[in-house]
């Protein structure tokens, strides 16, 4: 049972986390000093009674939009060997003495208890009251996952991640490896990654990792009007030995190896995933109101791209023309989709083929939009754009290699594969073009914010697309 001491801490937790958080990969305001308020917290018990485990929700008001972060910490009475990189800081606790505070995903005691929480084997405790269950923080095991893994070893995934993922190797006989994603920024409501992958896993789709379970969490609203409810942790099957399609395609493009068979296979996989999602989750017929709403949102995105990258304004009329054509086109029914599909979200798994991950939707879109139905052509456009990114990247890394023909063959094969299973996206030509353009405009904004060095790539695509559109 979690015993909470009435203690004085020096430095306190806000001071400690403020000094550390700005340097984390997942911190949205890179380069800024966070301005934090503690909103809420919950705890897990260490069965050995030695390590304090607390997950704190902090509000950061240092930027124009306030952001809520999830920060799981462990408190220890001695340093954790080998976890030096994960040390958040040290503090004096007026009752317990000197404490070493760690970024909890690196602490095996947190990982073991978190996985038990996901599987519904332990309860979460209130953050500020001793021996009291927090009724709003609940583990939700996925019904299709049979095992209760016991952690043998765990490690934190390193890389360009917006969340923190922990890879768990279970004790022999307790199931397959698992990857636990701890969401770093919290939003109230459903997380599309959990809903969509969970729905596909429930129908035993081989094209997504199986779901192990998730944690539903809660945190006080900044205005004090009660708690927001959301999903804070997602655990799924870890696919060992996987590489991603982006790396596969880059290598093949640079070496002039034909990617068409793999692109065709990806087209088939995407069409199957769309079919399964349409069966499992709601669909909406694309009537006039729905179409106007979607084209309206494309217009807003294009206005944003033009205001952020003024050089694009020269193409405003041509972009408008593409969107006008989309308004008059015949739209397929809307349904749940991946939402941010690119080759980096496609894993190449030994003996299994392509598997899609990260159904969270585009990070720049509000959660409500990402939880809504959309056109399956958005995912098709995502892959077409990603193949174009491969071509553009090879042009930079391998001067003299023209991967253009490689890219066009891969795009055609991908569409052919999709058409083998679903409706040929080319029968919705004007609409497909509008979605490809919409994606390229999104990329312009994304790159301007995150990777200015890549900006020329989607900008050139916007220019090429509007040039090709019939008047
Ligand atoms: N189920 C999985 N099996 C194997 N590797 C995975 C799995 N899920 C994610 N990964 C790896 O973790 C990386 C980040 O995952 P992702 O879901 O995109 O996280 P984020 O939302 O933080 O960007 C992926 O690019 C992939 O390399
Ligand atoms: O993977 P995320 O969900 O964080 O997606 C964001 O970042 C992607 C870059 O990592 C970005 O994708 C863009 O770059 C890719 C190459 O790195 C390329 O394959 C994609 O086609 C291109 O859109 C994605 O748009 C963004 O949401």
PDB file of C-alpha atoms and ligand atoms in Angstrom, residues 25-26 157-165 167 178-179 181-183 193 197 208-210 236-244 247 342 344-347 349 355-360, ligand 1:
ATOM      1  CA  UNK A  25      12.994  14.443 -26.984  1.00  0.00           C
ATOM      2  CA  UNK A  26       9.228  14.387 -26.416  1.00  0.00           C
ATOM      3  CA  UNK A 157      13.436   2.494 -27.226  1.00  0.00           C
ATOM      4  CA  UNK A 158      15.793   5.219 -28.451  1.00  0.00           C
ATOM      5  CA  UNK A 159      14.951   7.308 -31.482  1.00  0.00           C
ATOM      6  CA  UNK A 160      12.844  10.113 -32.892  1.00  0.00           C
ATOM      7  CA  UNK A 161       9.803   9.443 -30.744  1.00  0.00           C
ATOM      8  CA  UNK A 162       7.018  11.711 -29.615  1.00  0.00           C
ATOM      9  CA  UNK A 163       6.178   9.260 -26.799  1.00  0.00           C
ATOM     10  CA  UNK A 164       8.269   6.876 -24.691  1.00  0.00           C
ATOM     11  CA  UNK A 165       8.206   3.184 -25.567  1.00  0.00           C
ATOM     12  CA  UNK A 167      10.372  -3.004 -24.853  1.00  0.00           C
ATOM     13  CA  UNK A 178       5.619  -6.548 -25.567  1.00  0.00           C
ATOM     14  CA  UNK A 179       6.138  -2.840 -26.317  1.00  0.00           C
ATOM     15  CA  UNK A 181       3.954   3.124 -25.168  1.00  0.00           C
ATOM     16  CA  UNK A 182       3.686   5.767 -22.434  1.00  0.00           C
ATOM     17  CA  UNK A 183       1.920   8.755 -23.981  1.00  0.00           C
ATOM     18  CA  UNK A 193      -4.017   4.353 -31.736  1.00  0.00           C
ATOM     19  CA  UNK A 197      -5.331  -1.056 -33.462  1.00  0.00           C
ATOM     20  CA  UNK A 208      -1.272  -4.663 -37.049  1.00  0.00           C
ATOM     21  CA  UNK A 209       0.526  -5.781 -33.865  1.00  0.00           C
ATOM     22  CA  UNK A 210      -1.791  -7.602 -31.461  1.00  0.00           C
ATOM     23  CA  UNK A 236       1.037  -4.193 -27.814  1.00  0.00           C
ATOM     24  CA  UNK A 237       2.907  -7.123 -29.282  1.00  0.00           C
ATOM     25  CA  UNK A 238       6.554  -6.247 -30.013  1.00  0.00           C
ATOM     26  CA  UNK A 239       7.563  -7.357 -33.494  1.00  0.00           C
ATOM     27  CA  UNK A 240      11.138  -8.527 -33.216  1.00  0.00           C
ATOM     28  CA  UNK A 241      13.593  -8.103 -36.045  1.00  0.00           C
ATOM     29  CA  UNK A 242      11.371  -5.586 -37.864  1.00  0.00           C
ATOM     30  CA  UNK A 243      12.736  -2.814 -40.032  1.00  0.00           C
ATOM     31  CA  UNK A 244      10.556  -0.092 -41.526  1.00  0.00           C
ATOM     32  CA  UNK A 247      14.515   2.151 -44.814  1.00  0.00           C
ATOM     33  CA  UNK A 342       3.848   7.046 -44.371  1.00  0.00           C
ATOM     34  CA  UNK A 344       7.986   5.042 -41.480  1.00  0.00           C
ATOM     35  CA  UNK A 345       4.719   3.686 -40.034  1.00  0.00           C
ATOM     36  CA  UNK A 346       4.965   0.415 -41.932  1.00  0.00           C
ATOM     37  CA  UNK A 347       7.089  -2.347 -40.428  1.00  0.00           C
ATOM     38  CA  UNK A 349       8.331  -8.132 -40.212  1.00  0.00           C
ATOM     39  CA  UNK A 355       2.455  -4.434 -40.556  1.00  0.00           C
ATOM     40  CA  UNK A 356       1.011  -0.947 -39.934  1.00  0.00           C
ATOM     41  CA  UNK A 357       1.663   0.904 -36.646  1.00  0.00           C
ATOM     42  CA  UNK A 358       0.989   4.253 -34.949  1.00  0.00           C
ATOM     43  CA  UNK A 359      -2.662   4.933 -35.790  1.00  0.00           C
ATOM     44  CA  UNK A 360      -2.580   8.204 -33.839  1.00  0.00           C
TER      45      UNK A 360
HETATM   46  N1  LIG B   1       4.693  -3.201 -32.217  1.00  0.00           N
HETATM   47  C1  LIG B   1       5.934  -2.833 -32.538  1.00  0.00           C
HETATM   48  N2  LIG B   1       6.887  -3.751 -32.783  1.00  0.00           N
HETATM   49  C2  LIG B   1       8.160  -3.385 -33.093  1.00  0.00           C
HETATM   50  N3  LIG B   1       8.576  -2.104 -33.152  1.00  0.00           N
HETATM   51  C3  LIG B   1       7.667  -1.147 -32.910  1.00  0.00           C
HETATM   52  C4  LIG B   1       6.301  -1.447 -32.591  1.00  0.00           C
HETATM   53  N4  LIG B   1       5.633  -0.294 -32.398  1.00  0.00           N
HETATM   54  C5  LIG B   1       6.530   0.679 -32.585  1.00  0.00           C
HETATM   55  N5  LIG B   1       7.756   0.190 -32.889  1.00  0.00           N
HETATM   56  C6  LIG B   1       8.992   0.945 -33.141  1.00  0.00           C
HETATM   57  O1  LIG B   1       8.922   2.142 -32.385  1.00  0.00           O
HETATM   58  C7  LIG B   1       8.998   3.290 -33.236  1.00  0.00           C
HETATM   59  C8  LIG B   1       8.092   4.392 -32.708  1.00  0.00           C
HETATM   60  O2  LIG B   1       6.749   3.934 -32.639  1.00  0.00           O
HETATM   61  P1  LIG B   1       5.533   4.901 -32.872  1.00  0.00           P
HETATM   62  O3  LIG B   1       4.284   4.156 -32.614  1.00  0.00           O
HETATM   63  O4  LIG B   1       5.670   5.588 -34.219  1.00  0.00           O
HETATM   64  O5  LIG B   1       5.778   5.945 -31.670  1.00  0.00           O
HETATM   65  P2  LIG B   1       5.510   7.516 -31.534  1.00  0.00           P
HETATM   66  O6  LIG B   1       4.023   7.662 -31.442  1.00  0.00           O
HETATM   67  O7  LIG B   1       6.189   7.877 -30.248  1.00  0.00           O
HETATM   68  O8  LIG B   1       6.125   8.212 -32.733  1.00  0.00           O
HETATM   69  C9  LIG B   1       8.572   2.776 -34.608  1.00  0.00           C
HETATM   70  O9  LIG B   1       9.132   3.531 -35.650  1.00  0.00           O
HETATM   71  C10 LIG B   1       9.110   1.339 -34.601  1.00  0.00           C
HETATM   72  O10 LIG B   1      10.472   1.334 -34.955  1.00  0.00           O
END
